[in-house]
GROMACS .gro file of C-alpha atoms in nm:
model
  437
    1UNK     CA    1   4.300  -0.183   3.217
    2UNK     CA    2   4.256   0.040   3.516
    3UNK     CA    3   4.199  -0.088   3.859
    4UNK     CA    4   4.098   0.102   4.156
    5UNK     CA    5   3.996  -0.010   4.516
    6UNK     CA    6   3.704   0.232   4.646
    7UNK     CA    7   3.650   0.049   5.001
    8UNK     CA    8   3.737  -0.195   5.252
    9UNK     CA    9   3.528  -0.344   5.439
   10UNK     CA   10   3.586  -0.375   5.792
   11UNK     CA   11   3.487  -0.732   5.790
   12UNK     CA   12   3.684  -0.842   5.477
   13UNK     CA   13   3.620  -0.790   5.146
   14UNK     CA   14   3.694  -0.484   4.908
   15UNK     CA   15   3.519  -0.268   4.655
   16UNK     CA   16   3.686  -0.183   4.339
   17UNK     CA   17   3.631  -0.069   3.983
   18UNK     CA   18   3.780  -0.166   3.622
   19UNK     CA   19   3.791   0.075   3.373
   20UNK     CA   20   3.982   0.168   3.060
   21UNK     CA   21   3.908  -0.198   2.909
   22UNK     CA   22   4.045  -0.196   2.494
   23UNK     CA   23   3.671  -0.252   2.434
   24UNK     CA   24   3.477  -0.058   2.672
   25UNK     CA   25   3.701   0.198   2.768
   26UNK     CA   26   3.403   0.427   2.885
   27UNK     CA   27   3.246   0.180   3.087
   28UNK     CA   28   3.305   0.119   3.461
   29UNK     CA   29   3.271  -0.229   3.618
   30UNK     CA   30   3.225  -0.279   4.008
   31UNK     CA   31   3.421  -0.562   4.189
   32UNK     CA   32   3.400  -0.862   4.330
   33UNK     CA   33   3.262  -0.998   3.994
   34UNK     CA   34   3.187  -1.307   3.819
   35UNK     CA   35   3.221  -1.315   3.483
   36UNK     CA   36   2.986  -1.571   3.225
   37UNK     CA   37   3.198  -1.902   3.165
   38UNK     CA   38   3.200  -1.956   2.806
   39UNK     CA   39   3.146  -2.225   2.572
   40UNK     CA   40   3.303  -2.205   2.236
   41UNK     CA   41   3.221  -1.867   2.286
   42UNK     CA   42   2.830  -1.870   2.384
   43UNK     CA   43   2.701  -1.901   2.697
   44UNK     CA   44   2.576  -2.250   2.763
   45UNK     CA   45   2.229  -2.345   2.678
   46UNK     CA   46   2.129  -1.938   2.621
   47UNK     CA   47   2.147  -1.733   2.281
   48UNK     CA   48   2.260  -1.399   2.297
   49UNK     CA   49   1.864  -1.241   2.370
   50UNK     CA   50   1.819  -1.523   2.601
   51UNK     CA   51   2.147  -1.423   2.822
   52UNK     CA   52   2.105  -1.032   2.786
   53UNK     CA   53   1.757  -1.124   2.935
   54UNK     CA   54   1.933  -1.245   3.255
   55UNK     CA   55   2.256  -1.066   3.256
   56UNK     CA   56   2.383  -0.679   3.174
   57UNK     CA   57   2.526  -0.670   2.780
   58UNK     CA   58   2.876  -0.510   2.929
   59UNK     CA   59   2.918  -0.786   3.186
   60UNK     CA   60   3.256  -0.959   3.142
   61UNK     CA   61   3.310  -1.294   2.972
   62UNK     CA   62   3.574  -1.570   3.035
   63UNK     CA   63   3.646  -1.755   2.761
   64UNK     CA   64   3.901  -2.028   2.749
   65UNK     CA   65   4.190  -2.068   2.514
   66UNK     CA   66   4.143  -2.441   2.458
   67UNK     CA   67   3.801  -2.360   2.279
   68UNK     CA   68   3.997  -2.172   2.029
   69UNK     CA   69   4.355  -2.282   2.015
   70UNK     CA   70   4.238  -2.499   1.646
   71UNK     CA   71   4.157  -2.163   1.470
   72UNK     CA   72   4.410  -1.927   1.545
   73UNK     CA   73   4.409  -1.903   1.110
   74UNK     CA   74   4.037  -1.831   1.117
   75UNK     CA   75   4.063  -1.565   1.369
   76UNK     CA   76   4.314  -1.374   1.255
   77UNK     CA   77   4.191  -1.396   0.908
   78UNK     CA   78   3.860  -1.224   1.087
   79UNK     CA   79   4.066  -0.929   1.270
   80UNK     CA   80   3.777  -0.833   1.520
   81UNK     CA   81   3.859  -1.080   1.809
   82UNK     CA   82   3.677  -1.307   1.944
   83UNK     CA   83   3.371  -1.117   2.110
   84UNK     CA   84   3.273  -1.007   1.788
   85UNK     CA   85   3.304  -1.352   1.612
   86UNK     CA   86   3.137  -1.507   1.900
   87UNK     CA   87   2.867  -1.236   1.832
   88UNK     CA   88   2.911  -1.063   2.181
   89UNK     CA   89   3.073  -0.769   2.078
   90UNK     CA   90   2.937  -0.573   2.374
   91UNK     CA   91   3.093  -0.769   2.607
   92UNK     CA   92   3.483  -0.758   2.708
   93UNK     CA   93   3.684  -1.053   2.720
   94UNK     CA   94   3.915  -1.257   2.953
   95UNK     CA   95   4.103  -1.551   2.825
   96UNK     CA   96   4.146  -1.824   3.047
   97UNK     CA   97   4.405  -2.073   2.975
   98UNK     CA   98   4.205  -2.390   3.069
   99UNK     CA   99   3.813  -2.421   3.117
  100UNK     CA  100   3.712  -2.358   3.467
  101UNK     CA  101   3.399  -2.587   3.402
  102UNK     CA  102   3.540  -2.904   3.276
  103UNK     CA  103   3.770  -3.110   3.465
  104UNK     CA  104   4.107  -3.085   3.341
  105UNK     CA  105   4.356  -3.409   3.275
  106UNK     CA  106   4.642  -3.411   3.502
  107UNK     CA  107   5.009  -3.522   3.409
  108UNK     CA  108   5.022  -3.396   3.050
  109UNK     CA  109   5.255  -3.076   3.068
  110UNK     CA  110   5.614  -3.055   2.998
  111UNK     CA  111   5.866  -2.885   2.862
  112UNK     CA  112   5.728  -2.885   2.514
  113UNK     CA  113   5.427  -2.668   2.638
  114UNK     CA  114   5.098  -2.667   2.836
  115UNK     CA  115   4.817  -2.974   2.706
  116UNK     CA  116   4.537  -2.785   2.613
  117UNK     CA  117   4.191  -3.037   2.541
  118UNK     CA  118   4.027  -2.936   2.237
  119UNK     CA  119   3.701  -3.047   2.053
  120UNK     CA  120   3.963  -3.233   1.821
  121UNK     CA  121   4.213  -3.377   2.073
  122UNK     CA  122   4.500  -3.240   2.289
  123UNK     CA  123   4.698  -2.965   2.169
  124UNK     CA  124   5.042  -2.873   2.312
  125UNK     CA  125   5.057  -2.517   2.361
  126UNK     CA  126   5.419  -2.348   2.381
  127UNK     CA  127   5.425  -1.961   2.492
  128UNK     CA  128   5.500  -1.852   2.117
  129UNK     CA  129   5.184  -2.030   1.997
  130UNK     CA  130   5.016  -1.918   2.304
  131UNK     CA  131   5.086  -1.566   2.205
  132UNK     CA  132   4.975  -1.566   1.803
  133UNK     CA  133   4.635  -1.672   1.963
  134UNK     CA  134   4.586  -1.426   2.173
  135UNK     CA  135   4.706  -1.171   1.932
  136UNK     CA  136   4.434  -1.321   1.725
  137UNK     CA  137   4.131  -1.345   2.000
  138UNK     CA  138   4.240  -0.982   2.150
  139UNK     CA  139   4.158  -0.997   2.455
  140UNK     CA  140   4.078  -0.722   2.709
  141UNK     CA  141   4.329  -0.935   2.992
  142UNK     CA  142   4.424  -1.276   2.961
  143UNK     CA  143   4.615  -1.525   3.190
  144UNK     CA  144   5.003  -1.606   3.146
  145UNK     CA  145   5.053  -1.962   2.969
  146UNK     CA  146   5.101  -2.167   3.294
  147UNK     CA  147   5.130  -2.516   3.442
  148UNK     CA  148   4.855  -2.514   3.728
  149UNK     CA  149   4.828  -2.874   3.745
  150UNK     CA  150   4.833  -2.932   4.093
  151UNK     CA  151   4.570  -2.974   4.371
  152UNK     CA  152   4.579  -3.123   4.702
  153UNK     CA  153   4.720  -3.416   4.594
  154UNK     CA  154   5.045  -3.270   4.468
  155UNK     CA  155   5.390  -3.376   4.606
  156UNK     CA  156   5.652  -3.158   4.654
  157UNK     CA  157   5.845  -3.301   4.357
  158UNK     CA  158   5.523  -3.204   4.126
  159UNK     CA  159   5.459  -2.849   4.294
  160UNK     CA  160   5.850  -2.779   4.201
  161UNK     CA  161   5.796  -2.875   3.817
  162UNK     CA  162   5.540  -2.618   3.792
  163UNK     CA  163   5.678  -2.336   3.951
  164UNK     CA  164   5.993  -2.410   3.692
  165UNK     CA  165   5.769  -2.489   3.384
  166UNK     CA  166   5.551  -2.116   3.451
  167UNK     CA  167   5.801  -1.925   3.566
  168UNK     CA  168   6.009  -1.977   3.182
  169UNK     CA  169   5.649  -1.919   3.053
  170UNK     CA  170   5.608  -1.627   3.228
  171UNK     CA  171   5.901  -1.480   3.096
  172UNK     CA  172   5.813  -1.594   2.755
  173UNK     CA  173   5.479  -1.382   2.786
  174UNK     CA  174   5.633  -1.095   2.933
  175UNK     CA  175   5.866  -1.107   2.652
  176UNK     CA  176   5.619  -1.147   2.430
  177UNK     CA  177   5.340  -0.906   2.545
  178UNK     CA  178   5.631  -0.632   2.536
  179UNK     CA  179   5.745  -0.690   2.171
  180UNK     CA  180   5.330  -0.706   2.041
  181UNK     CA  181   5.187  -0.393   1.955
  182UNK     CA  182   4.866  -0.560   1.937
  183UNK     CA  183   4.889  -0.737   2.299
  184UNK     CA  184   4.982  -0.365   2.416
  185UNK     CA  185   4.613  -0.334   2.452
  186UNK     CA  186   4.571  -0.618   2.646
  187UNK     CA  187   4.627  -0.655   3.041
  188UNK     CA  188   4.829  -0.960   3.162
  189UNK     CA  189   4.780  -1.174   3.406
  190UNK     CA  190   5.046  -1.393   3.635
  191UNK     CA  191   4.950  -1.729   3.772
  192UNK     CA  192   4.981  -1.767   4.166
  193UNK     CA  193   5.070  -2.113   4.196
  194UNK     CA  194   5.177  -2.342   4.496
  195UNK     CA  195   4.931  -2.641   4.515
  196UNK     CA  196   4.789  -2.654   4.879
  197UNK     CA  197   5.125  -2.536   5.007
  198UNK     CA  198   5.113  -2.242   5.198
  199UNK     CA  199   5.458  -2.135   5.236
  200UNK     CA  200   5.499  -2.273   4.808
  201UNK     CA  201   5.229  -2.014   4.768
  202UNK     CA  202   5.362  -1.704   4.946
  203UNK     CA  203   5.714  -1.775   4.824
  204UNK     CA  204   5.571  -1.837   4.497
  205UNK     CA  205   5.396  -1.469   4.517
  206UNK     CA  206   5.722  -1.312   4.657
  207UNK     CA  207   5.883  -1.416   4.280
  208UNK     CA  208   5.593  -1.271   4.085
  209UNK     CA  209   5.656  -0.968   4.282
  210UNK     CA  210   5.963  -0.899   4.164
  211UNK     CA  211   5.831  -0.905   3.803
  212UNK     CA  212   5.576  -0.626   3.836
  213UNK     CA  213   5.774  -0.345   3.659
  214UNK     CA  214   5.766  -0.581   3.355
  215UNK     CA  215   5.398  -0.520   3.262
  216UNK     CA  216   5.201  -0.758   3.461
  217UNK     CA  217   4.836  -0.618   3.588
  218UNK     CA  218   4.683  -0.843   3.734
  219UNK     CA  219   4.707  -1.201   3.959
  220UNK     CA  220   4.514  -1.545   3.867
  221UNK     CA  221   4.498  -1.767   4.182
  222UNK     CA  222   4.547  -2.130   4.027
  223UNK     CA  223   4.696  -2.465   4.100
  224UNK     CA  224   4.468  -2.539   4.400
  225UNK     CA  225   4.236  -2.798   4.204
  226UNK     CA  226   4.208  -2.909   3.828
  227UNK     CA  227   3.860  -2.734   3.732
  228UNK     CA  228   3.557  -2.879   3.731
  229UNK     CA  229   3.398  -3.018   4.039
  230UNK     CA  230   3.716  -3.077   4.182
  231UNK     CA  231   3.695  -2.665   4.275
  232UNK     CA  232   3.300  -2.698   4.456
  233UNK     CA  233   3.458  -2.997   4.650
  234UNK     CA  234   3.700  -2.824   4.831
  235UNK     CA  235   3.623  -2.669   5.186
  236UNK     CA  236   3.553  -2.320   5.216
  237UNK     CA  237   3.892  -2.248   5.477
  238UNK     CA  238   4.101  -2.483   5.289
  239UNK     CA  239   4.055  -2.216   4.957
  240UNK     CA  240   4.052  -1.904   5.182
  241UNK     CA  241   4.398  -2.008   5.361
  242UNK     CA  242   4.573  -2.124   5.046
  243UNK     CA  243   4.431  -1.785   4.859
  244UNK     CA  244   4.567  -1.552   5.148
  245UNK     CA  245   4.913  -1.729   5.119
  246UNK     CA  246   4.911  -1.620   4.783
  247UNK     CA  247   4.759  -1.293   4.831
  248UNK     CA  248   4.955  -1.152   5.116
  249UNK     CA  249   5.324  -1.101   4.992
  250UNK     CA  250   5.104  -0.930   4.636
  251UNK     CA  251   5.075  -0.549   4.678
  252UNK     CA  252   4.706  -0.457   4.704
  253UNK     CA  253   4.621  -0.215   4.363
  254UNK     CA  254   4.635  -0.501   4.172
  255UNK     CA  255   4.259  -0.701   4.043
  256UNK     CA  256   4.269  -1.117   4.184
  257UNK     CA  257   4.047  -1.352   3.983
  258UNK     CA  258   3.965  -1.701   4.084
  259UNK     CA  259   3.765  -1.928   3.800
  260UNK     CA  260   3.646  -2.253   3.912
  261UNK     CA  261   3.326  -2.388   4.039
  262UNK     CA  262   3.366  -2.244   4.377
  263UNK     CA  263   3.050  -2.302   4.582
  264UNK     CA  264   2.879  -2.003   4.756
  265UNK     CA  265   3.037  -2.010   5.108
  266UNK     CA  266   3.418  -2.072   4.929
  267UNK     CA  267   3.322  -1.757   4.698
  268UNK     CA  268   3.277  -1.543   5.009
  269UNK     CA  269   3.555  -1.682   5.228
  270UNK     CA  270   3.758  -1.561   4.868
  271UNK     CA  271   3.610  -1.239   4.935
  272UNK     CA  272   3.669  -1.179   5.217
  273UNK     CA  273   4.094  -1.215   5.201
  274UNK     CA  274   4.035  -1.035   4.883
  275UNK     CA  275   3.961  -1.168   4.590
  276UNK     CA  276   3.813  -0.934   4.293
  277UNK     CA  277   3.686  -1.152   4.036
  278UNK     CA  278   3.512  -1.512   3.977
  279UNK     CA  279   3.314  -1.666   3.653
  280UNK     CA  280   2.971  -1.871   3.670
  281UNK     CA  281   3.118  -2.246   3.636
  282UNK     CA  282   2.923  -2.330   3.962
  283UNK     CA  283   2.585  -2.201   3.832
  284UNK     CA  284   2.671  -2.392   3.526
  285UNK     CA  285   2.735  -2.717   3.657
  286UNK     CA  286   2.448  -2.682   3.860
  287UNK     CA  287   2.252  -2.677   3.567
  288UNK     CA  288   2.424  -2.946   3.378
  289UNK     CA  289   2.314  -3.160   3.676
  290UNK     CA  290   1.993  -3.018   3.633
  291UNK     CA  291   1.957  -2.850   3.967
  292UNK     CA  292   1.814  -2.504   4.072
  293UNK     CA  293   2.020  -2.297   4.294
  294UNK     CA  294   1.783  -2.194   4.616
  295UNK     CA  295   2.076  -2.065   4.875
  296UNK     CA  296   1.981  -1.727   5.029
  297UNK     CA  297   2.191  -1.496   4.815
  298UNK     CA  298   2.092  -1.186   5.011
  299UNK     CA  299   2.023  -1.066   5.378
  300UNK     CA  300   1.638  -1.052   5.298
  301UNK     CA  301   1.634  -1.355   5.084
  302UNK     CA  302   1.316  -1.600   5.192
  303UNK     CA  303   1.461  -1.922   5.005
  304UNK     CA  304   1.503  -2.183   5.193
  305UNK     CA  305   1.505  -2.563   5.147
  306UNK     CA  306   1.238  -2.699   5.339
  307UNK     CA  307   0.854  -2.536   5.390
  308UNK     CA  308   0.617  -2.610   5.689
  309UNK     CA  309   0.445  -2.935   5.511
  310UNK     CA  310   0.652  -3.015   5.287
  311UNK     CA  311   0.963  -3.325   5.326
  312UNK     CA  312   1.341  -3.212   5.216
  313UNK     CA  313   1.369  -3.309   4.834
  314UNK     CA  314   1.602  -3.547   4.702
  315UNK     CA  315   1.888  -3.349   4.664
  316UNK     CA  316   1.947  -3.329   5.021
  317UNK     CA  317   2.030  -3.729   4.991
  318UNK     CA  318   2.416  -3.796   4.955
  319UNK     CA  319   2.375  -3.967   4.563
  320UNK     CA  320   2.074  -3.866   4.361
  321UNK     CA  321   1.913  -4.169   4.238
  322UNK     CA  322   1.849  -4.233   3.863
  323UNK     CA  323   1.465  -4.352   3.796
  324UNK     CA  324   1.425  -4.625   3.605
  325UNK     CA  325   1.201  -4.481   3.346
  326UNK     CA  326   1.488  -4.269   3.263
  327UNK     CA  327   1.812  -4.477   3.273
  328UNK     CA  328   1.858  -4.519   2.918
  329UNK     CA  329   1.899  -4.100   2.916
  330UNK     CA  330   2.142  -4.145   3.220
  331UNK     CA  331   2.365  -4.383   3.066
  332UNK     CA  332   2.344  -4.190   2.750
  333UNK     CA  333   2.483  -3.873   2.989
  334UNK     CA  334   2.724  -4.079   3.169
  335UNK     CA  335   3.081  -4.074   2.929
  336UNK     CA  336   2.997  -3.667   2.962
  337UNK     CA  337   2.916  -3.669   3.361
  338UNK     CA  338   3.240  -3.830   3.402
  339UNK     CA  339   3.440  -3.567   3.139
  340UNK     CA  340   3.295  -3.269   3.403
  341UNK     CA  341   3.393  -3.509   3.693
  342UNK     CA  342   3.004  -3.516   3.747
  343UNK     CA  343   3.047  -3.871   3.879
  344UNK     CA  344   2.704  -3.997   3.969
  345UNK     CA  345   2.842  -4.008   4.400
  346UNK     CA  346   2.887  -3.654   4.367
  347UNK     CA  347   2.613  -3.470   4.185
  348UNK     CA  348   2.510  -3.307   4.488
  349UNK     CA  349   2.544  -2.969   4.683
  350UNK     CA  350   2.291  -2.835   4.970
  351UNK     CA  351   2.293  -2.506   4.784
  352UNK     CA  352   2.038  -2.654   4.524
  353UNK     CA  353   1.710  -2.849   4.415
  354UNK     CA  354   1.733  -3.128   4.187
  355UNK     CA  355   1.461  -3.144   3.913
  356UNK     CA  356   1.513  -3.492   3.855
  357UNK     CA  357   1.332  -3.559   4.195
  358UNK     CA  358   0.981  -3.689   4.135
  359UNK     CA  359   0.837  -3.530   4.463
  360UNK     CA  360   0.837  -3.220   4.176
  361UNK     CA  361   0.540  -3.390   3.996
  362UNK     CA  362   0.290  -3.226   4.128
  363UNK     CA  363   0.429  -2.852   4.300
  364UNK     CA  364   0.272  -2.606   4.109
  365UNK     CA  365   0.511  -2.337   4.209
  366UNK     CA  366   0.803  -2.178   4.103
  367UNK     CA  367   1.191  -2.310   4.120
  368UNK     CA  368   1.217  -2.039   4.416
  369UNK     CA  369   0.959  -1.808   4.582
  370UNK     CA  370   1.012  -1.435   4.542
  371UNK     CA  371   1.229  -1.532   4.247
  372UNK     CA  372   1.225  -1.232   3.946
  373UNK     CA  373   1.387  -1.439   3.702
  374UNK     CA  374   1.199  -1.499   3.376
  375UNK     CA  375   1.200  -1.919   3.452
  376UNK     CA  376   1.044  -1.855   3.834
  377UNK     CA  377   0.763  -1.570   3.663
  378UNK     CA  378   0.620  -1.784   3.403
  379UNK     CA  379   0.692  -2.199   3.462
  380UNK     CA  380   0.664  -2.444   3.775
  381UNK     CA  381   0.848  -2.685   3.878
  382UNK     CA  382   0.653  -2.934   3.781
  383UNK     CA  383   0.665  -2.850   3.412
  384UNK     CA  384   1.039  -2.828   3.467
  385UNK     CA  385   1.048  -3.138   3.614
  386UNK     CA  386   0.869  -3.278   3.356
  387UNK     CA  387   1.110  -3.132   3.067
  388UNK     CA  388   1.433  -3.292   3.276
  389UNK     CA  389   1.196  -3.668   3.259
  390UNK     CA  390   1.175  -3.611   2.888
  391UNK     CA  391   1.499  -3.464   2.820
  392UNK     CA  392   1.353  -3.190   2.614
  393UNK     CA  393   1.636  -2.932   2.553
  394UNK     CA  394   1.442  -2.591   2.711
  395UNK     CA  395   1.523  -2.789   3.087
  396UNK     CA  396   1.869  -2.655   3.044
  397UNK     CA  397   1.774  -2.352   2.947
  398UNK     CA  398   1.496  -2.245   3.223
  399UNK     CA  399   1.765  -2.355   3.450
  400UNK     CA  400   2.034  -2.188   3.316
  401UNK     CA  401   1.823  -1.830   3.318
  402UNK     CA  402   1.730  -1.945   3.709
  403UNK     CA  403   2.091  -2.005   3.822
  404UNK     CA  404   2.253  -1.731   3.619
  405UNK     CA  405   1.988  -1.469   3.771
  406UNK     CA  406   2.025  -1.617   4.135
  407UNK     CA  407   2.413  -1.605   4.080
  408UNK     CA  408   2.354  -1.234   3.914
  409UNK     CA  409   2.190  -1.118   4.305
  410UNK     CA  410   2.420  -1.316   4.477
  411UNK     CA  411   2.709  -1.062   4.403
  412UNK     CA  412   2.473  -0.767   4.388
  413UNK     CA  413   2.440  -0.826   4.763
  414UNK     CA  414   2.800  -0.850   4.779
  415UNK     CA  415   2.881  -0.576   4.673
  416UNK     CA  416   2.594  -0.454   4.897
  417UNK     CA  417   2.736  -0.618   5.205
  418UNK     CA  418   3.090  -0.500   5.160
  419UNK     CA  419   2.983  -0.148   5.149
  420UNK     CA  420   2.744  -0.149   5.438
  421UNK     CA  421   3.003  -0.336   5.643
  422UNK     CA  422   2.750  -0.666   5.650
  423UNK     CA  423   2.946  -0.890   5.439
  424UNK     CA  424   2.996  -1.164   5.759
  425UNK     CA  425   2.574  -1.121   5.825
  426UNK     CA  426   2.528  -1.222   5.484
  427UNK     CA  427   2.802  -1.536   5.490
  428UNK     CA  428   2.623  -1.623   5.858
  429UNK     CA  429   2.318  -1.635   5.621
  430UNK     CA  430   2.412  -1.840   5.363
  431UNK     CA  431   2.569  -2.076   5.608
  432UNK     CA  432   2.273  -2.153   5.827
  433UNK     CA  433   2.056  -2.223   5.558
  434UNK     CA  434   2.247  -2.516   5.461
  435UNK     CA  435   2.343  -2.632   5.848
  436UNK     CA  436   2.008  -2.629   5.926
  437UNK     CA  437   1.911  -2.934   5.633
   0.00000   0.00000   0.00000
């Protein structure tokens, strides 16, 4: 992996490219980034046409080592990695140690390894085991085993146990990425760690540093929530301060990710103390709540959440209400809801409609005017509304095209903004539109 930043902008924010990827090493991707959160390898709710319909076939993919840490066997038996057994050969791969999507259990590492959730159960994951799987998934980068369980909860007692526990696995996968021919290909990753302690995090970061000339490429901010919702719920300065700590004591020619549900203001506050790259859990779990993003993601954007005659929808409320006619489908959703942390007090953001609103009966328009994306062009929301009543299996899917596209333009204009210097315009943007509810 190559990384190069082109630009700074001068109100935050920085343009870069990655090139030289084991998979694509003739193609050139722009920064900041999200790359698709992963499933078991597919997309959620889209087949391969149905994503490459929304999304470039090159874009990046994060896929998480928990949905593949039970066929380490069948993988290397296969020998083409995981993009190609996933059937997205086109695209290059991160591995993630835990799923940014799905809420992660909290007080299950030790010294044995990292607790990894799989379809089957929890797996303990040492840095040797670690290791043969990504050997076996061959990645383009991937993230150093790590304990990141922390989040603003965290005493100073559990913030020291992981800084001990990831720093012997760092080693471990230094070690390890050194000795492996086959991981030679791969970038790595270091966790930045710290919990919501600043001066943990830059003194944290000031360690890593001194482990640079070993092979590491690249920085994962981590440790400031537990995936899942737990990520959109935290405010928008909290992350930014925390990720600077982190940031600051890192020299700059490095690439930063940060996977997590991150809402649209927190992804640009990231941006702006420079962070690189991102994934789509927040789309996603704006889907799985079956919601439709709306926020302006550009300076031109017309979305907005309320028209001239028309009342704010329901998921402006602080708890979107269940109808009766459908509470037998609710309860069947709950055990999941709560696996996501998609508690029912909680489904909510103001950067979204919620289909499951019956004031959607009758508009026969689409999720979001001016919208391009295939969902917007050729169904209402009505009908959509209609298919989230019924629980008919395409809702997820319109809505996953919808979000995926509006998340697709939202770093577009990014990338836009940085360049043209107009990356606070666009932030003043998205911020007024949901101040103004």
């Amino acid at each position: 992996m190559k990384f190069t930043v082109e630009h700074i902008g001068k109100a935050g924010g920085r343009i870069g490219t990655i090139s030289s990827l084991r998979s694509q090493p003739n193609i050139i991707h722009e920064t900041p980034l999200f790359l698709v959160t992963t499933l078991g390898g597919s997309a959620p709710h889209l087949t391969q046409d149905n994503l490459h319909l929304v999304i470039q076939k090159e874009l990046p993919i994060c896929v998480p080592a928990q949905h593949f840490c039970d066929h380490v066997k069948t993988l290397t038996s296969f020998k083409k990695g995981v993009a190609h057994f996933a059937a997205l050969k086109s695209h290059s791969v991160c591995v993630s140690v835990q799923d940014p999507s799905k809420a992660t259990p909290s007080g299950y590492n030790d010294k044995k390894g990292i607790s990894l959730w799989t379809y089957s159960g929890r797996q303990i994951l040492s840095a040797e085991r670690y290791l043969m799987l990504m050997e076996a998934m061959q990645p383009d980068w991937y993230e150093s085993l790590n304990d990141a369980d922390t989040d603003r909860d965290s005493s100073k007692k559990r913030i020291a146990k992981s800084f001990a526990l990831s720093s012997a696995l760092l080693d471990q996968c230094i070690e390890g990425h050194k000795n492996s021919s086959e991981l030679q290909k791969a970038a790595l990753f270091a966790p930045l760690l710290g919990g919501h302690s600043e001066s943990d995090r830059r003194r944290w970061s000031k360690e890593v540093t001194e482990r640079l000339s070993d092979g590491i490429q690249g920085f994962s901010l981590l440790g400031i929530h537990t995936n899942g919702l737990t990520a959109e719920n935290i405010e928008p300065q909290v992350a930014s301060s925390l990720a600077k700590s982190s940031l600051d004591p890192l020299p700059p020619e490095y690439p930063r990710q940060s996977f997590g549900a991150w809402n649209p203001l927190t992804v640009l506050g990231l941006i702006e103390v420079g962070m690189d790259l991102f994934d789509s859990s927040f789309p996603f779990l704006v889907t799985e709540r079956r919601g439709a993003l709306i926020f302006p993601n550009s300076p031109n954007s017309t979305s907005s959440k309320k028209t001239a005659n028309q009342k704010p929808l329901e998921h402006q409320d602080k708890k979107l209400k269940s109808e009766k006619n459908s509470a037998k489908v609710e309860d069947k959703k709950t055990k999941d809801d709560k696996e996501n942390g998609l508690e029912e007090e909680n489904v909510t953001s103001p950067f979204e409609i919620c289909l499951k609103d019956e004031r959607n009966f009758e508009l026969m328009e689409p999720l979001l005017e001016g919208c391009t994306c295939y969902t917007c062009k050729n169904f209402t929301r009505s009908y959509i509304h209609h298919l989230v009543k019924v629980n008919e299996m395409l809702a997820p899917v319109l809505l996953m095209i919808h979000n995926l596209h509006h998340w697709t333009a939202f770093f577009a204009s990014i990338r836009s903004a940085i360049k043209e210097d107009k990356l606070e315009e666009l932030k003043t943007i998205v911020k007024a539109s949901i101040e103004s509810l």
